[in-house]
PDB file of C-alpha atoms and ligand atoms in Angstrom:
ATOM      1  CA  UNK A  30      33.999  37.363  53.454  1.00 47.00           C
ATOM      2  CA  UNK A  31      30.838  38.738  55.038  1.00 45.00           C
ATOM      3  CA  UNK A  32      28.228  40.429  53.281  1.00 54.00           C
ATOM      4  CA  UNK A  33      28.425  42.735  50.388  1.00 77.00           C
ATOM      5  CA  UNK A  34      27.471  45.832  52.121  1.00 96.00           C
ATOM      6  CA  UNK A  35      27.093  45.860  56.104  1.00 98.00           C
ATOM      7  CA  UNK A  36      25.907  48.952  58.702  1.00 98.00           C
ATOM      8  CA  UNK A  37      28.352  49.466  61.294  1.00 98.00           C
ATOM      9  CA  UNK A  38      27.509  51.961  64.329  1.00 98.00           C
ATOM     10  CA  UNK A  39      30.265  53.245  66.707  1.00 98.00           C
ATOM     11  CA  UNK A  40      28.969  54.263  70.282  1.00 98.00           C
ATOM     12  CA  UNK A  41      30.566  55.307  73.556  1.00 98.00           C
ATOM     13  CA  UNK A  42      31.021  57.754  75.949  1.00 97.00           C
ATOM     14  CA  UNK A  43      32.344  61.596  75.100  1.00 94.00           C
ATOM     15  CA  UNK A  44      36.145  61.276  74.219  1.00 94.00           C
ATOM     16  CA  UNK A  45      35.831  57.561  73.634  1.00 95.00           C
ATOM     17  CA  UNK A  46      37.791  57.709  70.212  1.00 95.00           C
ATOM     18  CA  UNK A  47      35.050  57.162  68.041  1.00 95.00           C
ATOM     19  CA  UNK A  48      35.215  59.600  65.490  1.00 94.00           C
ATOM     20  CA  UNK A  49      39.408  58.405  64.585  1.00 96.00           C
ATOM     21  CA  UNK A  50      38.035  54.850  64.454  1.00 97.00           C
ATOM     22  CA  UNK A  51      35.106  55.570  61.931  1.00 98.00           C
ATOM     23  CA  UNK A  52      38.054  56.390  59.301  1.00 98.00           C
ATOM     24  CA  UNK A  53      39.979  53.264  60.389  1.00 98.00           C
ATOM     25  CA  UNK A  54      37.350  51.372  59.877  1.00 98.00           C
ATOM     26  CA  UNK A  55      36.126  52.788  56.434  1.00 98.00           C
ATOM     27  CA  UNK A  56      40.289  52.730  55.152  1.00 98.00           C
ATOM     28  CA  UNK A  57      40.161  49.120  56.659  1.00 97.00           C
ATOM     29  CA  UNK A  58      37.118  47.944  54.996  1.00 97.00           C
ATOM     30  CA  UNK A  59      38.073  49.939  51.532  1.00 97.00           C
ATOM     31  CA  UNK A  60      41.666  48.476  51.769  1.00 97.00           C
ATOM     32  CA  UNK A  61      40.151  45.356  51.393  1.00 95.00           C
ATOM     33  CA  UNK A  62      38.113  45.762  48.687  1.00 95.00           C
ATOM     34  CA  UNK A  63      34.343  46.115  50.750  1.00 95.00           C
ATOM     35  CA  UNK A  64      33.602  50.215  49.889  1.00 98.00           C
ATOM     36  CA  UNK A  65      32.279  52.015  52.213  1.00 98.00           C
ATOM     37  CA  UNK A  66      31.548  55.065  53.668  1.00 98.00           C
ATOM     38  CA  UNK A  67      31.920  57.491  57.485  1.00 98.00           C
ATOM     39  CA  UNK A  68      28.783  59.086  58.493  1.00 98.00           C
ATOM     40  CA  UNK A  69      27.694  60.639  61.859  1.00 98.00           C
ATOM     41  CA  UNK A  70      24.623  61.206  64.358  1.00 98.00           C
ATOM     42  CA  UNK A  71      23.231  64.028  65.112  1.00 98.00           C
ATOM     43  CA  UNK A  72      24.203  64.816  61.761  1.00 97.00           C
ATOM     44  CA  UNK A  73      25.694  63.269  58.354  1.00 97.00           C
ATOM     45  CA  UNK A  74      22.764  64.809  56.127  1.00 98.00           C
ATOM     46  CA  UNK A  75      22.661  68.902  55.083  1.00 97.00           C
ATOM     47  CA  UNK A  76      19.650  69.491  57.136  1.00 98.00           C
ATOM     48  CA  UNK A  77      20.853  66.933  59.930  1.00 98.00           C
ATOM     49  CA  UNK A  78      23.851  68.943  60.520  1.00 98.00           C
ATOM     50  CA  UNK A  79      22.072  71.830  60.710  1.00 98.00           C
ATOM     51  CA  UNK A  80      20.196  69.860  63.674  1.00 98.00           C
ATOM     52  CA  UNK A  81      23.407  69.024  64.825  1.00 97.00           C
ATOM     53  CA  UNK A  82      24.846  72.420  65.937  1.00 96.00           C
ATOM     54  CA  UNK A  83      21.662  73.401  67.321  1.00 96.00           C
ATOM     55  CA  UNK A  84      21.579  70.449  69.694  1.00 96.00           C
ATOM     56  CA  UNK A  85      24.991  70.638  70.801  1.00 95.00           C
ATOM     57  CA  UNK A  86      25.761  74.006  71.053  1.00 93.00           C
ATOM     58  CA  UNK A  87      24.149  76.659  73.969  1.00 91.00           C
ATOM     59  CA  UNK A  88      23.864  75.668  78.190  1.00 91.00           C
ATOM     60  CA  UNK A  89      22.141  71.978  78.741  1.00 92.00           C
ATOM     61  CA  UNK A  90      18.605  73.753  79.155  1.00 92.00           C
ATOM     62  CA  UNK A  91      19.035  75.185  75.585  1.00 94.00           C
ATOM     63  CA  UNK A  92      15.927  72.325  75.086  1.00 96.00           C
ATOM     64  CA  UNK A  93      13.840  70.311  76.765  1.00 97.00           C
ATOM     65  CA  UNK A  94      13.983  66.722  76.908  1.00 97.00           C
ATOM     66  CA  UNK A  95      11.040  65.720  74.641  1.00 98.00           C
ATOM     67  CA  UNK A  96      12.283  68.417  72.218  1.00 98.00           C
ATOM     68  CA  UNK A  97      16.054  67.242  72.454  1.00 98.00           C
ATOM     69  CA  UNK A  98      14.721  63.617  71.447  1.00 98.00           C
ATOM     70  CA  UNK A  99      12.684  64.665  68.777  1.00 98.00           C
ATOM     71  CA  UNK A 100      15.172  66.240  66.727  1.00 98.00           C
ATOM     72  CA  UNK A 101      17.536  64.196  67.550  1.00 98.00           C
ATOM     73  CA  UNK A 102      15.105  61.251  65.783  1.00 98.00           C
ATOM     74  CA  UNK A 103      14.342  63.835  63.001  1.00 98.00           C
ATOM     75  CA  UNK A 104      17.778  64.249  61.993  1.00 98.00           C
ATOM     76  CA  UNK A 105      17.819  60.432  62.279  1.00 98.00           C
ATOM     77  CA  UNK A 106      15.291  60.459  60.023  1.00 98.00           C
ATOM     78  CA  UNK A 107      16.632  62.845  57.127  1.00 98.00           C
ATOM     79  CA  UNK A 108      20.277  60.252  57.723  1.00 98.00           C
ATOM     80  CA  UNK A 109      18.829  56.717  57.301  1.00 98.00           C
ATOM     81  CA  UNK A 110      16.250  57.621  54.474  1.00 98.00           C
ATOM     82  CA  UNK A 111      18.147  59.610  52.134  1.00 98.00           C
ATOM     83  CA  UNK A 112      22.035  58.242  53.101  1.00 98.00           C
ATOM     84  CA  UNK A 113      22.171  54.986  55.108  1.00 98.00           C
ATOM     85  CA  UNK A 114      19.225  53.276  53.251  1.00 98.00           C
ATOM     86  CA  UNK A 115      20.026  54.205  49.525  1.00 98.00           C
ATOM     87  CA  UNK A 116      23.738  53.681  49.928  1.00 98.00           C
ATOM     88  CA  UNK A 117      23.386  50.145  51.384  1.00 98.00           C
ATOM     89  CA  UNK A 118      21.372  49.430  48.511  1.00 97.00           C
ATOM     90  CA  UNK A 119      24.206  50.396  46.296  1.00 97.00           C
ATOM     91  CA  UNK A 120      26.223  47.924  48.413  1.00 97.00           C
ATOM     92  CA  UNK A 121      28.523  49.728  49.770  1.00 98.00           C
ATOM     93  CA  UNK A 122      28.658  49.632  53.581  1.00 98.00           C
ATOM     94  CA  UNK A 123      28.057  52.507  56.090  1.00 98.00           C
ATOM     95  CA  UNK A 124      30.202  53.034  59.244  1.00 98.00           C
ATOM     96  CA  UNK A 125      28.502  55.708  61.927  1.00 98.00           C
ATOM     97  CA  UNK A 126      29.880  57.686  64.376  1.00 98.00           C
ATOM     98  CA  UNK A 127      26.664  57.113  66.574  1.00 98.00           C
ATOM     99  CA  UNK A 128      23.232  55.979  66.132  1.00 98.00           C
ATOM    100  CA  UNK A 129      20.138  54.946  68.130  1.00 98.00           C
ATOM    101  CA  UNK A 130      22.700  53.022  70.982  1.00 98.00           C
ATOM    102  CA  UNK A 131      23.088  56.770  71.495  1.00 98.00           C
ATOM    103  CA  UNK A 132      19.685  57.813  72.029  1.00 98.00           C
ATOM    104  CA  UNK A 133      18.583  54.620  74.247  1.00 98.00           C
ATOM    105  CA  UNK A 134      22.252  56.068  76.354  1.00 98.00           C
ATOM    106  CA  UNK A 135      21.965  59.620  76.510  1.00 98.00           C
ATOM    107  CA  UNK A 136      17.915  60.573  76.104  1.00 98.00           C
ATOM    108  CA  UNK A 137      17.201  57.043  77.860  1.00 98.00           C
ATOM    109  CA  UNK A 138      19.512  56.549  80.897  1.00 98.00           C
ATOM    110  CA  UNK A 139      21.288  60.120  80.829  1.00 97.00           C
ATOM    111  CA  UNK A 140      17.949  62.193  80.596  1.00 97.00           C
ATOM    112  CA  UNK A 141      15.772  59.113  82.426  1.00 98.00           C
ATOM    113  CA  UNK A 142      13.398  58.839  79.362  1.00 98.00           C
ATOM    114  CA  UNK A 143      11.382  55.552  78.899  1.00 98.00           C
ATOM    115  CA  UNK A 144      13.650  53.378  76.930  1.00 98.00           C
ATOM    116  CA  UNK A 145      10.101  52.135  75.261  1.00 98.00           C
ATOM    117  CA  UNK A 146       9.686  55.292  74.382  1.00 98.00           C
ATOM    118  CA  UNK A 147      12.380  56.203  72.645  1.00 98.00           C
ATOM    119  CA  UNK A 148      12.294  52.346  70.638  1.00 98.00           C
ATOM    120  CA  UNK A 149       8.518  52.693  70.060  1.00 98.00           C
ATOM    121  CA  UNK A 150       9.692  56.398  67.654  1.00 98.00           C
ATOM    122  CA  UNK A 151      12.618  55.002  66.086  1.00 98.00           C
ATOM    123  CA  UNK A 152      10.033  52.294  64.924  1.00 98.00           C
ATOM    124  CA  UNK A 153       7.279  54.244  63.766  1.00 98.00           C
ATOM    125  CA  UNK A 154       9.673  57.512  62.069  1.00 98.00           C
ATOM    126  CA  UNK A 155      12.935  55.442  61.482  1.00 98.00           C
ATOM    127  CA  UNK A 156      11.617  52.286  60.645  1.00 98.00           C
ATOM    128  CA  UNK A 157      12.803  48.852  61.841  1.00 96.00           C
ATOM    129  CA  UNK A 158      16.372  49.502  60.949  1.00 98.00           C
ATOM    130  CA  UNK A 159      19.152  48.531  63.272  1.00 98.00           C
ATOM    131  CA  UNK A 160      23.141  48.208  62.662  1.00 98.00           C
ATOM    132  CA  UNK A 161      23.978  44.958  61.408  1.00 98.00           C
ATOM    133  CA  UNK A 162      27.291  45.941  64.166  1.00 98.00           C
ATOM    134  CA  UNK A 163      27.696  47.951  66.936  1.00 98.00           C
ATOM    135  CA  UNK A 164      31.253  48.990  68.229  1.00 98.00           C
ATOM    136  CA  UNK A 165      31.292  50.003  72.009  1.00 98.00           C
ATOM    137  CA  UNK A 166      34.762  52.113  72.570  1.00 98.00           C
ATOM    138  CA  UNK A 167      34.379  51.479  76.185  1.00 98.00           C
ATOM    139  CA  UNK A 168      36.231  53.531  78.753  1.00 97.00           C
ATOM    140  CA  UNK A 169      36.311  55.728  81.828  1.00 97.00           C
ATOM    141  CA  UNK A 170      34.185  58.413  81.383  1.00 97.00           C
ATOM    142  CA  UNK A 171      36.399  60.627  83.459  1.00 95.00           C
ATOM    143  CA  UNK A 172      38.902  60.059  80.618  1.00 96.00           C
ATOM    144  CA  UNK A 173      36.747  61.080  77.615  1.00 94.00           C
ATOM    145  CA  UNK A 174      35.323  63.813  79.021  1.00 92.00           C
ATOM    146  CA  UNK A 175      38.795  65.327  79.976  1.00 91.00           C
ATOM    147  CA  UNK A 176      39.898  64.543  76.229  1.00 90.00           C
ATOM    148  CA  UNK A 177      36.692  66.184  74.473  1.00 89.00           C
ATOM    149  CA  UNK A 178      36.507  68.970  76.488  1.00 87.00           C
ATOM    150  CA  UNK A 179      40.523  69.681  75.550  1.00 88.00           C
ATOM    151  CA  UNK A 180      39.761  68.804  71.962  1.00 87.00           C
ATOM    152  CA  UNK A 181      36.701  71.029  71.864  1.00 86.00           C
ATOM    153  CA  UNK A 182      38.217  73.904  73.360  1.00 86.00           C
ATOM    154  CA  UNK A 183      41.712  73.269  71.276  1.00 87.00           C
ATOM    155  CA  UNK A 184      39.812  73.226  67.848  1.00 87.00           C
ATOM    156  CA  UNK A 185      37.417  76.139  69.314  1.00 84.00           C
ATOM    157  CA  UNK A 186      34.606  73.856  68.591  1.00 84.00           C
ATOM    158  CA  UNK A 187      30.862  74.885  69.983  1.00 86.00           C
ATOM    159  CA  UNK A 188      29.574  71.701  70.182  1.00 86.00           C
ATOM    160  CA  UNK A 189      29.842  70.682  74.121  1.00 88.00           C
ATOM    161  CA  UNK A 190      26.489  70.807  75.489  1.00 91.00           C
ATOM    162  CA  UNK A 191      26.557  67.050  76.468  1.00 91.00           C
ATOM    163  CA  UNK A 192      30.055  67.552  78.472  1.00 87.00           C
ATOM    164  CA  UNK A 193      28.494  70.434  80.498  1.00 88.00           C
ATOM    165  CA  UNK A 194      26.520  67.338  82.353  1.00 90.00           C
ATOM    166  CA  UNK A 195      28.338  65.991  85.693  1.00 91.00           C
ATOM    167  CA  UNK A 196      30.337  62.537  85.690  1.00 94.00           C
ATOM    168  CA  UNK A 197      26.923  60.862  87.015  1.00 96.00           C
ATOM    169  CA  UNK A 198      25.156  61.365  83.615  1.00 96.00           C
ATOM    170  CA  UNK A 199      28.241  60.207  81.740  1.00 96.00           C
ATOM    171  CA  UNK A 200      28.315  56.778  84.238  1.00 97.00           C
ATOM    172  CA  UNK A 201      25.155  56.451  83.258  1.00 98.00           C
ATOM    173  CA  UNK A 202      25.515  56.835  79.213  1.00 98.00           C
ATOM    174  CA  UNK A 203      28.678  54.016  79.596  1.00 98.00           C
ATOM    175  CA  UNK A 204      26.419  51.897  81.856  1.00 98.00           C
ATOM    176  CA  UNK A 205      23.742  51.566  79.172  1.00 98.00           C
ATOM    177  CA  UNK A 206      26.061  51.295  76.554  1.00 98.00           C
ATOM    178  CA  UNK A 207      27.145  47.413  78.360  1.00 98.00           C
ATOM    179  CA  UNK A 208      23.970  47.205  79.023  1.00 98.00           C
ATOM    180  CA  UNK A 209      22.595  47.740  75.522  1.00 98.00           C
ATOM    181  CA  UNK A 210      25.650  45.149  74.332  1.00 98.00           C
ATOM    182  CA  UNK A 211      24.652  42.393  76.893  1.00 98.00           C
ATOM    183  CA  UNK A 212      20.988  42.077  75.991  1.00 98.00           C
ATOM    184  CA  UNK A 213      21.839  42.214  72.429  1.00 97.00           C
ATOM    185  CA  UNK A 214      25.265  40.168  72.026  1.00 96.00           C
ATOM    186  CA  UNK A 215      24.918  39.580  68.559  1.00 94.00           C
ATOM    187  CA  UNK A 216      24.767  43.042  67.240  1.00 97.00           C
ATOM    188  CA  UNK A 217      27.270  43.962  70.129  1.00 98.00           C
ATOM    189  CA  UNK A 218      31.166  44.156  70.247  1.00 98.00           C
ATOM    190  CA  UNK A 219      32.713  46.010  73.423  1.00 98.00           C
ATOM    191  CA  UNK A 220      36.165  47.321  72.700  1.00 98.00           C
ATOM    192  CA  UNK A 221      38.272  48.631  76.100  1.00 98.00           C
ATOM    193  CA  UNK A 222      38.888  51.934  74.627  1.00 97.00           C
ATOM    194  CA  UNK A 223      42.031  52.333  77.081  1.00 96.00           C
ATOM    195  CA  UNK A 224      45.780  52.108  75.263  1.00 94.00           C
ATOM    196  CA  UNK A 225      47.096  53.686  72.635  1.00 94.00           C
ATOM    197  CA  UNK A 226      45.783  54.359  69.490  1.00 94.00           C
ATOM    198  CA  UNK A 227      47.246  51.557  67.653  1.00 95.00           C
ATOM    199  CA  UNK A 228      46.316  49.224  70.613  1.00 97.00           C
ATOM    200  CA  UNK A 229      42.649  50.154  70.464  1.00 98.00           C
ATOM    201  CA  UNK A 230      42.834  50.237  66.645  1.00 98.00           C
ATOM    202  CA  UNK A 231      43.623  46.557  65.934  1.00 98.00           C
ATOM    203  CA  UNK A 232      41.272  45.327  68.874  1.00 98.00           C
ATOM    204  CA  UNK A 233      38.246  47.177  66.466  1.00 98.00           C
ATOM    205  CA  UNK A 234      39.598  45.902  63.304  1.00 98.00           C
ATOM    206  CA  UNK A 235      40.536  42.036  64.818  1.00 98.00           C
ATOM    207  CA  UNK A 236      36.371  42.502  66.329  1.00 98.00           C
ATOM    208  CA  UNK A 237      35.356  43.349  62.469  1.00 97.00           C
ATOM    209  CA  UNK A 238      37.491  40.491  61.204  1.00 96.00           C
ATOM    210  CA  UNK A 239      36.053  37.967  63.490  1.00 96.00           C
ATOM    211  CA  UNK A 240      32.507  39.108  63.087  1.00 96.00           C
ATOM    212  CA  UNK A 241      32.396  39.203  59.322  1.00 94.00           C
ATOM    213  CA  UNK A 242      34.268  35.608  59.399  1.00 92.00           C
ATOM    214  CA  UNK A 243      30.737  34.624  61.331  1.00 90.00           C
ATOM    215  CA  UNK A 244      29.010  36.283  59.288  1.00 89.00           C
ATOM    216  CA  UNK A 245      30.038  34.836  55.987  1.00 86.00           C
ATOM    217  CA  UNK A 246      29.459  30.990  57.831  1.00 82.00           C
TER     218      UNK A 246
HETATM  219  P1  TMP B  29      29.882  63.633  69.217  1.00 71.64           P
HETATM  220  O1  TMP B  29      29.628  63.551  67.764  1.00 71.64           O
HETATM  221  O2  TMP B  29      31.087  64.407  69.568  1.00 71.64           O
HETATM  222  O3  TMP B  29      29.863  62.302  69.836  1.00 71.64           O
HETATM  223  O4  TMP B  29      28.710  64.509  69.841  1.00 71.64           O
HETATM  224  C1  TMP B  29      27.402  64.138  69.764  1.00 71.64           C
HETATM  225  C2  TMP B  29      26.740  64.399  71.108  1.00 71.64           C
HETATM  226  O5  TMP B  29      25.329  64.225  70.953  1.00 71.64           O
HETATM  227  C3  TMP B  29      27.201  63.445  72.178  1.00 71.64           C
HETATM  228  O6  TMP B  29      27.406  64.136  73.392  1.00 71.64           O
HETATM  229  C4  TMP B  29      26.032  62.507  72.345  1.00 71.64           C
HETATM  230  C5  TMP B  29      24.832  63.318  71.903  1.00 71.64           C
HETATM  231  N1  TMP B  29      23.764  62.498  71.295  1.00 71.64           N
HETATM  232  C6  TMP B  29      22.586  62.304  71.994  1.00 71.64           C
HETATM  233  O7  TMP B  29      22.436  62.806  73.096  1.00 71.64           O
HETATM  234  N2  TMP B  29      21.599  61.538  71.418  1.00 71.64           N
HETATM  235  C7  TMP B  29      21.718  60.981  70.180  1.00 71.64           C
HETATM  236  O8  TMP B  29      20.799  60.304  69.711  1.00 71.64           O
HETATM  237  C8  TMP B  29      22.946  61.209  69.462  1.00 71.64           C
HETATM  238  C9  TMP B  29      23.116  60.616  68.088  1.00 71.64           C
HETATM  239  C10 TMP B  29      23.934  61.974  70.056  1.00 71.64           C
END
């Protein structure tokens, strides 16, 4: 069913649940005998995660906007050319914990960058590559942020620039996000992100199912 080897980006709001469902999705799609493997944004490359924890760690002025998107496409950069690229060409499929949805949310309608902008880079240092699926965990921003900031102070984690912003910026960021998935409905699945894990696990994985069924057609 489906294609051999398939990019699939998560997205959503802080505390959405995306980072349990990335392994669901790669034990679902392994179980099944479709290999594949969890990566994350900013991040999921040595030198990307060294990007990582100096974009999300320090007071929201720690950068400035145009520098914030920058790296945030560098690291971007290092990730799709030397993971997402070369292991899709080994067939084996690639499931993100964010992507470029996240950039068009958070630099675009959080920071109020030009959304042309921020496509017109990802073309020109990227390249034209785009998930094959996106995931929305969609929920209540006043939820998630509650949950990551407990998480992030429970695991002593220094990583919560982006929850320092007020509930506005976050409304915004979840408000792109269904934007995003209603201009592009093909490459778009929203998921309500509210129930309990199980709930939310099997509306991903019955999504996937469904997708990859039109897919193979
Ligand atoms: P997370 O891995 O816990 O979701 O944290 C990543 C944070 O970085 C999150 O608050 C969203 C933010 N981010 C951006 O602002 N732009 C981006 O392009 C990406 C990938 C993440």
């Amino acid at each position: 069913m489906g294609k051999a080897a398939s990019f699939y980006a998560v997205e959503g709001v802080d505390g959405c649940g995306k980072s349990g469902m990335v392994g669901h999705i790669v034990a679902h799609l392994n179980d099944g005998g479709y290999p594949a493997i969890a990566t994350r944004e900013p991040g999921g490359t040595p030198q990307g995660e060294k990007l990582r924890s100096l974009l999300l760690s320090g007071t929201d002025d720690a950068w400035d906007q145009q520098s914030e998107l920058l790296l945030m496409t560098a690291a971007r950069v290092e990730h799709v050319r030397r993971v997402v690229l070369p292991t899709l060409e080994r067939g084996i499929s690639i499931v993100s914990d964010r992507y470029v949805g996240s950039t068009i949310a958070y630099q675009g309608a959080g920071r109020g960058m030009s959304e042309d902008y921020i496509r017109f880079l990802h073309k020109e240092a990227v390249g034209d590559v785009w998930p094959d699926l996106v995931i929305v965990l969609d929920l209540d921003p006043a939820i998630g942020l509650a949950r990551s900031k407990k998480r992030l102070s429970a695991d002593a984690i220094d990583e919560g620039r982006f929850e320092t912003l007020d509930l506005d910026f976050h409304h915004r960021i979840r408000r792109s996000y269904l934007d995003q998935a209603t201009r592009d409905p093909d490459r778009h699945v929203v998921i309500d992100a509210l129930g309990t894990p199980e709930e939310v696990r099997a509306r991903v994985i019955e999504a996937i199912t469904l997708w990859r069924t039109r897919q193979a057609r």
